[in-house]
Amino acid sequence: MASIGNFFRRSLRRSGRGGKEEAPAAENPSRVPQGRAGERSSLLYSAGQFFFEYLVVVSLRRTADGSYEPKITYQFPKRENLLKGQKEEEERLLQAIPLFCFPDGNNWAPVTEFTSETFSFVLTNVDGSRKIGYCRRLLPSGRGVRLPEVFCIISCLGCFGLFSKILDEVEKRRQISMAVIYPFMQGLRESPFPAPGKTVTIKSFIPESGTELIELTRPVDAHLEHVEFQALLQQLSPQLILHIFASAVLERRLIFLAQELSVLSQCIHAVAALLYPFTWAHTYIPVVPECLLDTVCCPTPFMVGIQMRHLERVLDQPMEEALIIDLCEGKILRAVGDEEEILPIKLQNEMLTSLNRHNNNNNVHTPEQVNSLVSEAFVHFFVRTVGHYASHIKWSKSGSGSFQERAFCKAIASRTNRKFVKKFVRTNMFSLFIEEAEKSRIPQEGNGPISPLGVGELWLGERDAPCTQRDAARG
């Protein structure tokens, strides 16, 4: 266990160009699922891939001192004939998984009742690629006291709702027999991952019930399929969400605390998604195992989730300035102090109005509608502040681009917007975005150039573009 902890700590200290640190190797929304917490390629996946790489069962096994340690007791599929490098990568992955399936340590005891819980974690490989672990912790059927176990699906695909439905089917079969799980997962593995908005149907036989047809539908909006903004709105006020967004957009240290693993993972994934079309480029651990709590001492930016029972230990750590959020009480426990001043006040008020409107209508919107409406508000913020970036990429005859940062900032007429942008351009997430833009020249169509990453959100037409000095001069 100690050696695994040391491995993750070394991963946290790794840095790349511009000081970008790698998330724990194997933990992740990935490079994506995740080398650097969240490169775009990580969560937007093409159709036709395997649904998952592994299904593992992690059980608690008694150790010599009487405590319990998580161990993988079942793995599907078993991979053979791997090359040396592939074998080493698989071993690292399988060693890390138990830590994140039981991040709450080894203080367990057999019980007769246990409420199933669903959560996810992200593992970042050495090369920066990410894998997501979708977990269902449950109590096996039986009589007397038992220990909970975790069914964990490891996938490079980010789609929490879809995998949650798959875990429902796994849990239903677990109550019958482990033997019933295998043919279902085999059928799933042989099925192609559907395109956005499409459905794949899995045939599965259950004893005494016959053959079932299970339909798995992927959301239409692929970049929001791993997100539930509703969970964030239920835990925090719109004002606090903006404070958190402001800290995240300047790549500060953020610590989220909650009792339930599901709340931690859902809320942290939601906060990371607020940055779209940019991506968090630093340490990203939605659920921190107990043995890695000293992650909060890291001097570089991070976004981590920690169970509330570790609050005192976290506060006692010799950490640098960080924003600490209590998701149970919906309040900030520790702040830098300038969170209200980071975002331009006019745009901040617009986002606050939008969030309040969605929050008040929470009961009449579907989760998909909430996701779309909330994301739109934050994308619009980036459109208003940095949406003119493409006009300030100078192209050479060879086709390479060079971003003109000084002219880009100078073109912003609003003093408050310019003040924010001058800080934002120094972040790794903006640098990564511009690096991609400089390599991805796309011809202009309609009202403006399309985003170099193929999403188009940063140019929604002349009406939404930021007011530049030239526009102001026109009156």
PDB file of C-alpha atoms in Angstrom, residues 196-313:
ATOM      1  CA  PRO A 196     -24.168  10.982 -29.583  1.00  0.00           C
ATOM      2  CA  GLY A 197     -27.950  10.682 -29.435  1.00  0.00           C
ATOM      3  CA  LYS A 198     -27.891   7.065 -30.636  1.00  0.00           C
ATOM      4  CA  THR A 199     -28.886   3.858 -28.851  1.00  0.00           C
ATOM      5  CA  VAL A 200     -27.314   0.424 -28.647  1.00  0.00           C
ATOM      6  CA  THR A 201     -29.384  -2.598 -27.577  1.00  0.00           C
ATOM      7  CA  ILE A 202     -27.871  -5.413 -25.514  1.00  0.00           C
ATOM      8  CA  LYS A 203     -29.533  -8.836 -25.308  1.00  0.00           C
ATOM      9  CA  SER A 204     -29.099 -10.479 -21.937  1.00  0.00           C
ATOM     10  CA  PHE A 205     -30.523 -13.697 -20.482  1.00  0.00           C
ATOM     11  CA  ILE A 206     -31.539 -13.821 -16.825  1.00  0.00           C
ATOM     12  CA  PRO A 207     -32.593 -17.128 -15.222  1.00  0.00           C
ATOM     13  CA  GLU A 208     -36.341 -17.309 -14.520  1.00  0.00           C
ATOM     14  CA  SER A 209     -36.872 -14.015 -16.401  1.00  0.00           C
ATOM     15  CA  GLY A 210     -35.758 -14.924 -19.903  1.00  0.00           C
ATOM     16  CA  THR A 211     -34.045 -12.691 -22.430  1.00  0.00           C
ATOM     17  CA  GLU A 212     -34.021  -8.978 -21.737  1.00  0.00           C
ATOM     18  CA  LEU A 213     -33.342  -6.160 -24.197  1.00  0.00           C
ATOM     19  CA  ILE A 214     -31.373  -3.372 -22.538  1.00  0.00           C
ATOM     20  CA  GLU A 215     -31.225  -0.061 -24.374  1.00  0.00           C
ATOM     21  CA  LEU A 216     -28.279   2.245 -23.687  1.00  0.00           C
ATOM     22  CA  THR A 217     -28.663   5.743 -25.132  1.00  0.00           C
ATOM     23  CA  ARG A 218     -25.888   8.302 -25.352  1.00  0.00           C
ATOM     24  CA  PRO A 219     -26.817  11.983 -24.763  1.00  0.00           C
ATOM     25  CA  VAL A 220     -27.009  14.231 -27.814  1.00  0.00           C
ATOM     26  CA  ASP A 221     -24.552  16.767 -26.364  1.00  0.00           C
ATOM     27  CA  ALA A 222     -21.373  14.708 -26.010  1.00  0.00           C
ATOM     28  CA  HIS A 223     -19.364  17.238 -24.002  1.00  0.00           C
ATOM     29  CA  LEU A 224     -21.930  17.163 -21.179  1.00  0.00           C
ATOM     30  CA  GLU A 225     -22.446  13.418 -20.921  1.00  0.00           C
ATOM     31  CA  HIS A 226     -20.165  13.050 -17.892  1.00  0.00           C
ATOM     32  CA  VAL A 227     -21.796  15.914 -16.010  1.00  0.00           C
ATOM     33  CA  GLU A 228     -24.753  16.549 -13.701  1.00  0.00           C
ATOM     34  CA  PHE A 229     -24.930  20.276 -12.967  1.00  0.00           C
ATOM     35  CA  GLN A 230     -28.110  19.625 -11.014  1.00  0.00           C
ATOM     36  CA  ALA A 231     -26.014  17.965  -8.288  1.00  0.00           C
ATOM     37  CA  LEU A 232     -23.880  21.105  -7.989  1.00  0.00           C
ATOM     38  CA  LEU A 233     -26.917  23.396  -7.837  1.00  0.00           C
ATOM     39  CA  GLN A 234     -28.430  21.230  -5.094  1.00  0.00           C
ATOM     40  CA  GLN A 235     -25.337  21.541  -2.902  1.00  0.00           C
ATOM     41  CA  LEU A 236     -24.224  25.147  -3.484  1.00  0.00           C
ATOM     42  CA  SER A 237     -25.767  28.559  -4.049  1.00  0.00           C
ATOM     43  CA  PRO A 238     -25.218  30.248  -7.427  1.00  0.00           C
ATOM     44  CA  GLN A 239     -23.019  32.868  -5.729  1.00  0.00           C
ATOM     45  CA  LEU A 240     -20.699  30.214  -4.297  1.00  0.00           C
ATOM     46  CA  ILE A 241     -20.582  28.403  -7.648  1.00  0.00           C
ATOM     47  CA  LEU A 242     -19.300  31.623  -9.236  1.00  0.00           C
ATOM     48  CA  HIS A 243     -16.626  31.984  -6.539  1.00  0.00           C
ATOM     49  CA  ILE A 244     -15.494  28.426  -7.241  1.00  0.00           C
ATOM     50  CA  PHE A 245     -15.535  29.030 -10.995  1.00  0.00           C
ATOM     51  CA  ALA A 246     -13.451  32.177 -10.527  1.00  0.00           C
ATOM     52  CA  SER A 247     -10.830  30.237  -8.560  1.00  0.00           C
ATOM     53  CA  ALA A 248     -10.811  27.375 -11.053  1.00  0.00           C
ATOM     54  CA  VAL A 249     -10.476  29.649 -14.082  1.00  0.00           C
ATOM     55  CA  LEU A 250      -7.297  31.132 -12.548  1.00  0.00           C
ATOM     56  CA  GLU A 251      -6.054  27.604 -11.743  1.00  0.00           C
ATOM     57  CA  ARG A 252      -5.898  27.823  -7.987  1.00  0.00           C
ATOM     58  CA  ARG A 253      -6.022  25.043  -5.392  1.00  0.00           C
ATOM     59  CA  LEU A 254      -9.544  23.751  -4.696  1.00  0.00           C
ATOM     60  CA  ILE A 255     -10.562  21.230  -2.030  1.00  0.00           C
ATOM     61  CA  PHE A 256     -14.113  19.859  -1.903  1.00  0.00           C
ATOM     62  CA  LEU A 257     -15.441  18.087   1.198  1.00  0.00           C
ATOM     63  CA  ALA A 258     -18.508  15.844   1.438  1.00  0.00           C
ATOM     64  CA  GLN A 259     -19.724  12.776   3.306  1.00  0.00           C
ATOM     65  CA  GLU A 260     -20.812  10.814   0.247  1.00  0.00           C
ATOM     66  CA  LEU A 261     -18.481   9.722  -2.512  1.00  0.00           C
ATOM     67  CA  SER A 262     -21.219  10.240  -5.098  1.00  0.00           C
ATOM     68  CA  VAL A 263     -21.620  13.906  -4.111  1.00  0.00           C
ATOM     69  CA  LEU A 264     -17.863  14.474  -4.301  1.00  0.00           C
ATOM     70  CA  SER A 265     -17.405  12.944  -7.729  1.00  0.00           C
ATOM     71  CA  GLN A 266     -20.518  14.514  -9.272  1.00  0.00           C
ATOM     72  CA  CYS A 267     -19.779  18.017  -7.993  1.00  0.00           C
ATOM     73  CA  ILE A 268     -16.102  18.029  -8.952  1.00  0.00           C
ATOM     74  CA  HIS A 269     -16.834  16.751 -12.452  1.00  0.00           C
ATOM     75  CA  ALA A 270     -19.437  19.514 -12.729  1.00  0.00           C
ATOM     76  CA  VAL A 271     -16.999  22.240 -11.650  1.00  0.00           C
ATOM     77  CA  ALA A 272     -14.409  21.032 -14.178  1.00  0.00           C
ATOM     78  CA  ALA A 273     -17.101  21.084 -16.873  1.00  0.00           C
ATOM     79  CA  LEU A 274     -17.864  24.764 -16.161  1.00  0.00           C
ATOM     80  CA  LEU A 275     -14.507  25.559 -17.765  1.00  0.00           C
ATOM     81  CA  TYR A 276     -15.592  24.242 -21.175  1.00  0.00           C
ATOM     82  CA  PRO A 277     -14.341  24.756 -23.880  1.00  0.00           C
ATOM     83  CA  PHE A 278     -11.171  24.992 -21.800  1.00  0.00           C
ATOM     84  CA  THR A 279      -9.966  22.113 -19.659  1.00  0.00           C
ATOM     85  CA  TRP A 280      -8.443  21.850 -16.205  1.00  0.00           C
ATOM     86  CA  ALA A 281      -4.761  21.099 -16.835  1.00  0.00           C
ATOM     87  CA  HIS A 282      -3.528  20.165 -13.371  1.00  0.00           C
ATOM     88  CA  THR A 283      -3.888  17.550 -10.649  1.00  0.00           C
ATOM     89  CA  TYR A 284      -7.469  16.320 -10.635  1.00  0.00           C
ATOM     90  CA  ILE A 285      -8.651  13.697  -8.120  1.00  0.00           C
ATOM     91  CA  PRO A 286     -12.430  13.641  -7.564  1.00  0.00           C
ATOM     92  CA  VAL A 287     -12.036  11.178  -4.675  1.00  0.00           C
ATOM     93  CA  VAL A 288      -8.731  11.227  -2.768  1.00  0.00           C
ATOM     94  CA  PRO A 289      -7.821   7.956  -1.015  1.00  0.00           C
ATOM     95  CA  GLU A 290      -7.010   8.330   2.681  1.00  0.00           C
ATOM     96  CA  CYS A 291      -3.371   7.398   2.094  1.00  0.00           C
ATOM     97  CA  LEU A 292      -2.982  10.349  -0.297  1.00  0.00           C
ATOM     98  CA  LEU A 293      -4.389  13.132   1.879  1.00  0.00           C
ATOM     99  CA  ASP A 294      -1.053  14.954   1.832  1.00  0.00           C
ATOM    100  CA  THR A 295      -1.894  15.821  -1.782  1.00  0.00           C
ATOM    101  CA  VAL A 296      -3.322  19.048  -0.317  1.00  0.00           C
ATOM    102  CA  CYS A 297       0.233  20.118   0.525  1.00  0.00           C
ATOM    103  CA  CYS A 298       1.095  20.252  -3.172  1.00  0.00           C
ATOM    104  CA  PRO A 299       2.257  23.806  -4.077  1.00  0.00           C
ATOM    105  CA  THR A 300       0.850  23.592  -7.596  1.00  0.00           C
ATOM    106  CA  PRO A 301      -2.838  23.877  -8.621  1.00  0.00           C
ATOM    107  CA  PHE A 302      -5.157  20.982  -7.872  1.00  0.00           C
ATOM    108  CA  MET A 303      -8.837  20.116  -7.738  1.00  0.00           C
ATOM    109  CA  VAL A 304      -9.538  17.327  -5.257  1.00  0.00           C
ATOM    110  CA  GLY A 305     -12.403  15.761  -3.318  1.00  0.00           C
ATOM    111  CA  ILE A 306     -11.998  14.526   0.266  1.00  0.00           C
ATOM    112  CA  GLN A 307     -14.452  12.866   2.619  1.00  0.00           C
ATOM    113  CA  MET A 308     -15.711  15.135   5.384  1.00  0.00           C
ATOM    114  CA  ARG A 309     -14.436  12.871   8.167  1.00  0.00           C
ATOM    115  CA  HIS A 310     -10.908  13.935   7.215  1.00  0.00           C
ATOM    116  CA  LEU A 311     -11.648  17.652   7.682  1.00  0.00           C
ATOM    117  CA  GLU A 312      -9.450  18.139  10.755  1.00  0.00           C
ATOM    118  CA  ARG A 313      -6.526  16.334   9.141  1.00  0.00           C
TER     119      ARG A 313
END
